[in-house]
Coordinates of C-alpha atoms and ligand atoms in Angstrom, one line a residue:
M1 CA -0.1 0.0 0.0
C2 CA 1.3 3.5 -0.6
S3 CA 1.6 6.1 2.3
R4 CA -1.9 7.7 3.4
V5 CA -0.8 11.1 1.9
H6 CA -0.3 9.8 -1.5
A7 CA -2.9 7.1 -1.7
T8 CA -5.4 9.1 -3.6
M9 CA -4.9 9.6 -7.3
P10 CA -4.6 13.4 -8.3
T11 CA -7.9 14.4 -9.8
V12 CA -8.9 17.7 -11.4
T13 CA -11.3 19.5 -8.9
E14 CA -14.1 21.2 -10.7
V15 CA -15.8 24.3 -9.2
L16 CA -19.4 25.2 -9.9
T17 CA -20.6 28.5 -8.5
V18 CA -24.3 28.6 -7.7
D19 CA -26.9 31.0 -6.1
A20 CA -27.2 30.0 -2.4
L21 CA -31.1 30.3 -2.6
L22 CA -32.0 29.1 -6.0
P23 CA -28.9 27.0 -7.2
D24 CA -28.8 26.2 -10.9
P25 CA -30.5 22.8 -11.5
A26 CA -28.0 21.8 -13.9
A27 CA -25.2 22.3 -11.3
I28 CA -27.3 20.3 -8.7
A29 CA -27.7 17.5 -11.3
R30 CA -24.0 17.3 -12.0
A31 CA -23.3 17.1 -8.2
A32 CA -26.0 14.3 -7.8
A33 CA -24.6 12.3 -10.7
I34 CA -21.0 12.4 -9.3
L35 CA -22.3 11.2 -5.8
R36 CA -24.4 8.5 -7.2
G37 CA -21.3 7.4 -9.3
G38 CA -19.1 7.1 -6.3
G39 CA -17.4 10.4 -6.7
L40 CA -16.7 13.1 -3.9
V41 CA -18.5 16.5 -4.0
A42 CA -18.0 19.4 -1.5
F43 CA -21.1 21.5 -0.7
P44 CA -22.3 24.3 1.6
T45 CA -24.6 23.3 4.4
E46 CA -25.8 26.0 6.9
T47 CA -23.1 24.9 9.2
V48 CA -19.8 24.4 7.0
Y49 CA -19.1 22.9 3.8
G50 CA -19.4 19.1 3.9
L51 CA -17.4 16.6 1.7
G52 CA -20.1 14.3 0.5
A53 CA -20.0 10.6 -0.7
H54 CA -22.6 7.9 -1.3
A55 CA -23.1 6.6 2.3
L56 CA -23.9 3.2 1.2
D57 CA -20.9 2.8 -1.3
R58 CA -17.9 1.4 0.7
A59 CA -15.3 2.6 -2.0
A60 CA -16.7 6.2 -2.1
I61 CA -16.6 6.4 1.7
H62 CA -13.0 5.1 1.7
R63 CA -12.2 8.0 -0.7
I64 CA -13.4 10.4 1.9
F65 CA -11.0 9.3 4.4
L66 CA -8.1 9.2 2.1
A67 CA -8.9 12.7 0.8
K68 CA -9.1 14.2 4.3
E69 CA -6.3 12.1 5.6
R70 CA -8.8 11.2 8.4
P71 CA -8.3 8.4 10.8
A72 CA -10.6 5.5 10.1
E73 CA -11.9 5.5 13.6
D74 CA -13.7 8.8 13.2
P75 CA -17.2 8.2 12.1
L76 CA -19.3 10.3 9.6
I77 CA -22.5 11.9 9.6
V78 CA -25.0 10.6 7.1
H79 CA -27.2 13.5 5.4
V80 CA -30.7 12.9 4.3
H81 CA -33.4 14.9 2.7
D82 CA -36.4 13.7 4.7
I83 CA -37.3 11.8 7.8
G84 CA -38.7 8.8 6.0
A85 CA -34.9 8.0 5.2
L86 CA -34.4 7.2 8.8
R87 CA -36.1 3.8 8.4
S88 CA -33.6 2.2 6.4
L89 CA -30.6 3.5 8.1
T90 CA -31.7 2.9 11.9
T91 CA -33.2 -0.1 13.6
D92 CA -35.5 2.0 15.6
V93 CA -36.3 5.7 15.5
P94 CA -36.6 6.7 19.2
A95 CA -39.6 8.9 20.1
T96 CA -37.4 11.5 21.1
A97 CA -35.8 11.8 17.6
S98 CA -39.3 12.2 16.1
A99 CA -40.1 15.1 18.4
L100 CA -36.7 16.8 17.9
A101 CA -36.7 16.3 14.1
A102 CA -40.3 17.9 14.1
R103 CA -38.7 21.0 15.8
F104 CA -35.3 21.1 14.6
W105 CA -35.2 19.6 11.1
P106 CA -34.0 20.7 8.6
G107 CA -31.2 22.4 10.6
P108 CA -27.9 22.0 12.4
L109 CA -28.7 18.9 14.7
T110 CA -27.2 15.7 14.2
M111 CA -28.9 12.9 16.1
V112 CA -27.0 9.6 17.1
M113 CA -29.4 6.6 16.6
P114 CA -29.1 2.7 16.7
R115 CA -27.8 1.8 13.2
S116 CA -29.2 -0.8 10.8
A117 CA -27.4 -3.2 9.0
S118 CA -27.3 -1.3 5.6
V119 CA -25.0 1.2 7.0
P120 CA -21.6 0.2 6.2
D121 CA -19.0 -0.1 9.2
E122 CA -16.7 2.4 7.3
V123 CA -19.3 5.1 8.0
T124 CA -19.8 4.5 11.7
A125 CA -16.3 3.5 12.4
G126 CA -17.7 0.1 13.7
L127 CA -20.0 1.7 16.3
D128 CA -23.4 0.3 16.6
T129 CA -24.9 3.7 16.2
V130 CA -25.2 5.9 13.1
A131 CA -25.3 9.9 13.1
I132 CA -27.9 11.5 11.0
R133 CA -29.0 14.9 9.9
I134 CA -31.2 16.8 7.4
P135 CA -29.4 20.1 6.6
A136 CA -31.3 23.3 6.0
H137 CA -29.1 24.7 3.3
P138 CA -30.9 24.8 0.0
V139 CA -28.0 23.8 -2.0
A140 CA -27.3 20.8 0.3
H141 CA -30.9 20.0 0.3
A142 CA -31.3 20.2 -3.4
I143 CA -28.1 17.9 -3.9
I144 CA -29.0 15.3 -1.5
T145 CA -32.8 15.2 -2.8
A146 CA -31.7 15.1 -6.4
A147 CA -29.0 12.2 -5.6
S148 CA -31.9 10.4 -3.8
I149 CA -29.3 8.4 -1.7
P150 CA -28.1 8.9 1.8
V151 CA -25.1 11.1 1.6
A152 CA -22.2 10.6 4.3
A153 CA -20.3 14.2 4.8
P154 CA -17.7 15.3 7.2
S155 CA -16.6 18.8 7.0
A156 CA -14.7 19.3 4.0
N157 CA -11.3 19.9 5.2
L158 CA -8.0 18.2 5.8
F159 CA -8.2 16.4 9.2
S160 CA -7.5 18.7 12.1
R161 CA -7.7 21.9 10.1
P162 CA -10.5 24.3 11.0
S163 CA -13.6 23.5 9.0
P164 CA -14.3 25.4 5.8
T165 CA -17.0 27.9 5.8
R166 CA -16.3 29.2 2.3
A167 CA -15.5 27.2 -1.0
E168 CA -11.9 28.8 -1.1
H169 CA -11.0 26.9 2.3
V170 CA -12.3 23.7 0.7
L171 CA -10.0 24.5 -2.3
Q172 CA -7.1 25.4 0.1
D173 CA -7.4 21.7 1.6
L174 CA -8.7 19.4 -1.2
D175 CA -7.8 20.8 -4.5
G176 CA -6.7 17.8 -6.6
R177 CA -8.2 15.4 -4.2
I178 CA -11.9 15.5 -4.8
D179 CA -14.3 15.6 -7.9
L180 CA -16.3 18.8 -7.4
I181 CA -16.8 21.9 -5.3
V182 CA -20.3 23.4 -5.4
D183 CA -19.5 27.1 -4.4
G184 CA -22.6 28.5 -2.7
G185 CA -20.9 31.3 -0.9
P186 CA -20.2 31.6 2.9
T187 CA -22.1 29.3 5.0
T188 CA -24.1 31.1 7.8
V189 CA -23.8 29.3 11.1
G190 CA -20.1 28.9 10.8
V191 CA -19.6 26.1 13.5
E192 CA -20.5 22.3 13.0
S193 CA -23.8 21.0 13.9
T194 CA -24.9 20.0 17.6
V195 CA -24.3 16.3 17.8
L196 CA -26.8 14.7 20.2
D197 CA -26.7 11.1 21.4
L198 CA -30.1 9.6 21.7
T199 CA -28.9 6.0 22.5
G200 CA -28.4 6.2 26.1
S201 CA -30.7 6.8 29.2
I202 CA -30.1 10.4 29.1
P203 CA -30.0 12.5 25.8
T204 CA -26.3 13.9 25.8
I205 CA -24.8 16.5 23.6
L206 CA -21.4 15.3 22.4
R207 CA -20.6 18.1 20.3
P208 CA -22.3 21.7 21.2
G209 CA -23.6 23.7 18.2
A210 CA -26.2 26.2 16.9
V211 CA -29.1 24.0 18.4
T212 CA -28.1 24.9 21.9
L213 CA -28.8 23.1 25.3
E214 CA -31.6 25.5 26.1
M215 CA -33.2 25.0 22.8
L216 CA -33.3 21.2 23.1
R217 CA -34.5 21.5 26.7
T218 CA -37.6 22.9 25.3
V219 CA -38.4 19.6 23.6
L220 CA -36.4 17.2 26.0
P221 CA -35.9 18.7 29.6
Q222 CA -33.6 16.0 30.5
V223 CA -30.9 16.8 27.9
R224 CA -27.3 17.3 29.2
L225 CA -24.1 18.5 28.0
D226 CA -21.1 15.9 28.0
Q227 CA -18.3 17.9 29.3
R228 CA -16.1 14.8 29.0
G229 CA -16.0 15.1 25.0
A230 CA -13.2 13.0 24.2
Q231 CA -13.6 10.4 27.1
E232 CA -13.8 6.9 26.5
R233 CA -16.7 4.7 27.5
E234 CA -17.1 0.9 27.2
G235 CA -16.4 -0.2 23.8
G236 CA -14.6 2.8 22.6
M237 CA -14.9 6.4 22.5
R238 CA -18.3 8.1 22.9
S239 CA -17.6 10.4 19.9
P240 CA -14.4 9.5 18.4
G241 CA -14.0 12.8 16.3
L242 CA -14.0 14.8 19.5
L243 CA -10.2 14.6 19.9
A244 CA -8.4 17.3 21.8
K245 CA -6.6 18.6 18.8
H246 CA -9.2 19.5 16.2
Y247 CA -10.1 22.6 14.4
S248 CA -6.7 23.9 14.5
P249 CA -4.8 26.5 12.6
R250 CA -1.1 25.9 11.7
A251 CA -0.1 28.7 13.9
A252 CA -0.1 27.6 17.7
L253 CA -3.3 29.2 19.2
T254 CA -3.4 30.2 22.7
L255 CA -7.0 30.8 24.3
Y256 CA -7.3 33.4 27.1
E257 CA -10.3 32.7 29.6
G258 CA -11.8 35.1 31.8
P259 CA -13.6 38.6 32.1
G260 CA -13.2 40.8 29.0
P261 CA -11.1 43.8 30.1
S262 CA -8.5 41.6 32.1
V263 CA -8.3 39.2 29.3
T264 CA -7.5 41.7 26.8
A265 CA -5.0 43.5 28.9
R266 CA -3.1 40.1 29.4
M267 CA -3.3 39.3 25.7
A268 CA -1.9 42.8 24.8
A269 CA 1.1 42.0 27.3
D270 CA 1.8 38.7 26.0
A271 CA 1.5 39.9 22.3
A272 CA 4.0 42.6 23.0
E273 CA 6.4 40.1 24.6
V274 CA 5.9 37.7 21.5
I275 CA 6.8 40.8 19.2
R276 CA 9.9 41.7 21.2
R277 CA 11.0 38.2 20.4
G278 CA 10.7 38.9 16.6
Q279 CA 7.7 36.6 16.0
R280 CA 4.4 37.6 14.3
V281 CA 1.2 37.7 16.3
G282 CA -2.4 37.2 15.1
I283 CA -5.3 38.2 17.4
V284 CA -8.9 37.1 17.0
A285 CA -10.9 39.7 18.9
A286 CA -14.4 41.1 19.3
D287 CA -15.3 44.5 17.8
E288 CA -15.2 46.1 21.5
D289 CA -11.7 44.8 22.5
F290 CA -9.0 47.2 23.0
F291 CA -5.5 46.0 23.4
P292 CA -3.5 48.6 25.5
G293 CA 0.0 49.3 24.7
V294 CA 0.6 47.3 21.6
S295 CA 0.8 49.3 18.3
A296 CA -2.1 48.2 15.9
E297 CA 0.5 48.1 13.0
A298 CA 2.3 45.4 15.0
L299 CA -0.5 43.1 15.4
H300 CA -2.6 41.1 12.9
L301 CA -5.8 41.9 14.6
L302 CA -9.0 40.3 13.2
R303 CA -12.3 41.5 14.6
I304 CA -15.1 38.8 14.0
G305 CA -18.1 40.5 15.4
S306 CA -19.6 42.2 18.6
E307 CA -19.2 40.2 22.0
R308 CA -22.9 40.6 22.2
N309 CA -23.5 38.8 18.8
A310 CA -22.7 35.1 19.2
E311 CA -24.0 34.3 15.7
A312 CA -21.6 36.8 14.0
L313 CA -18.7 35.5 16.2
A314 CA -19.6 31.9 15.3
A315 CA -19.9 32.8 11.5
N316 CA -16.6 34.5 11.1
L317 CA -14.5 32.3 13.5
Y318 CA -13.0 29.8 11.0
N319 CA -12.4 32.1 8.4
A320 CA -10.3 34.2 10.8
L321 CA -8.1 31.3 11.8
R322 CA -7.5 30.4 8.2
T323 CA -6.8 34.1 7.2
L324 CA -4.3 34.7 10.0
D325 CA -2.6 31.2 9.0
A326 CA -2.5 32.6 5.4
S327 CA -0.8 35.9 6.6
G328 CA 2.0 34.1 8.1
V329 CA 1.6 34.6 11.8
D330 CA 3.7 32.6 14.3
V331 CA 1.1 32.6 17.0
I332 CA -2.6 33.3 17.3
L333 CA -4.1 34.8 20.5
A334 CA -7.8 34.5 20.9
R335 CA -10.3 35.0 23.9
T336 CA -13.4 33.4 25.3
F337 CA -16.5 35.0 24.7
L338 CA -18.4 32.7 27.4
D339 CA -20.6 35.2 29.4
Q340 CA -23.8 34.0 28.1
P341 CA -25.3 30.7 27.2
G342 CA -26.2 29.6 24.0
L343 CA -23.9 29.6 20.9
T344 CA -20.9 31.0 22.9
V345 CA -20.6 27.5 24.3
A346 CA -19.9 26.0 20.9
I347 CA -17.5 28.8 20.1
H348 CA -15.6 28.1 23.2
D349 CA -15.6 24.4 22.6
R350 CA -14.2 24.8 19.0
L351 CA -11.6 27.4 20.5
R352 CA -10.5 25.1 23.3
R353 CA -9.8 22.3 20.9
A354 CA -8.0 24.5 18.5
A355 CA -5.9 25.6 21.6
A356 CA -4.8 22.0 22.3
G357 CA -4.2 22.7 25.9
R358 CA -2.6 26.1 25.6
I359 CA -5.1 27.9 27.6
V360 CA -4.5 30.9 29.9
R361 CA -7.0 31.5 33.0
V362 CA -7.0 35.4 33.7
Q363 CA -8.3 36.4 37.0
P364 CA -10.5 39.6 37.2
Ligands
TXA1 O1 -22.4 20.4 10.7 C1 -21.8 19.5 10.5 O2 -22.0 18.4 11.4 C2 -20.8 19.3 9.3 C3 -21.8 19.3 8.0 C4 -20.9 19.0 6.9 O3 -22.9 18.6 8.2 N1 -20.3 17.7 9.5 C5 -19.3 17.7 10.3 O4 -18.9 16.3 10.2 O5 -19.0 18.4 11.1 P1 -17.4 15.9 11.0 O6 -17.2 14.4 10.3 O7 -16.5 16.9 10.9 O8 -17.9 15.5 12.5 C6 -18.9 14.6 12.8 C7 -18.9 14.5 14.2 C8 -17.6 13.9 14.7 O9 -17.1 14.4 16.0 C9 -17.9 12.4 14.9 O10 -17.0 11.7 15.9 C10 -19.3 12.5 15.6 O11 -19.7 13.6 14.4 N2 -20.0 11.2 15.1 C11 -20.4 10.8 13.9 N3 -20.9 9.5 14.0 C12 -21.1 9.3 15.3 C13 -21.6 8.3 16.1 N4 -22.2 7.3 15.5 N5 -21.7 8.4 17.3 C14 -21.0 9.5 18.1 N6 -20.5 10.4 17.4 C15 -20.6 10.4 16.0
MG2 MG1 -14.8 17.7 11.0

């Protein structure tokens, strides 16, 4: 066997640009035909761009893992266009799933359910469960409907890189490795779907996302957030993709946690120190942030939205990380926005993973 990196034959990656709301039917038909034929198509969902393949075609699934250099033990989400498709993918649709689907599908919620034998082991990494979602993005919906097959789609990035929120991010990582990118412009949510496990006695959020704990509790009051993420349970990891190092820019990212003004003062001091050492610093900040004592010219400062607008912060986060990487910074400093519940929980989760343990807790 060849090495993992070179195991994919170079392919010419075609890019088709479509309107996000009213995609050209010819482009949709082309994407659907490639998927049905076992090829790889990246397309926008409301969360991030997905890298789709025929979920019941083992060879196609194998190509996803090769293109992304993704470890085989990390299972994929199966995307479908309507709830009827669940019958063939699961052995049992829990009543809780039907209630949640009625409220949150199509949308950024993935539900983990008991899997049927028709789902290949390669999709579920051998688990006895399968993760399923109906995406809300008109382009994703049109492609999956036209293909009329279940579509397995991880985020369309190289393993451990930030998820793509624009077609250009997909090109950066996967050009020459996949057949088609359907460019429907920037995604709106910006962080990956909420992953909710419905197979245990208590419904548990394995990955926080735009469908928040508070929203889920309006339907299922007992839902809880799994704080352990990457911890193992009997028979393997609970959600194997939730590894500590994930969503990472190339530059080392340090996350500062604590109240706003103390955090930005500490970031400014640390940035000044890095600059004195002759390195380049990128900062991911809110519109309101002020970094005392560092000259603005010395910083690659990217503001991603108001600290009171979690939707904007989430939508712009991954693009900021990729933009800072592209500008060649040596280190990235980011702060937490965790002073309210809701989407900030997901933002914080992704920043912690990107920081891979480099976390500075600042006292008030
Ligand atoms: O928003 C999203 O979810 C995007 C778009 C493309 O839909 N997809 C995405 O896929 O983020 P991926 O592969 O990057 O992340 C899937 C997550 C991983 O953390 C994986 O471990 C978890 O879902 N997962 C998949 N199947 C699972 C299962 N059977 N049990 C537990 N976790 C599972
Ligand atoms: Mg991913």
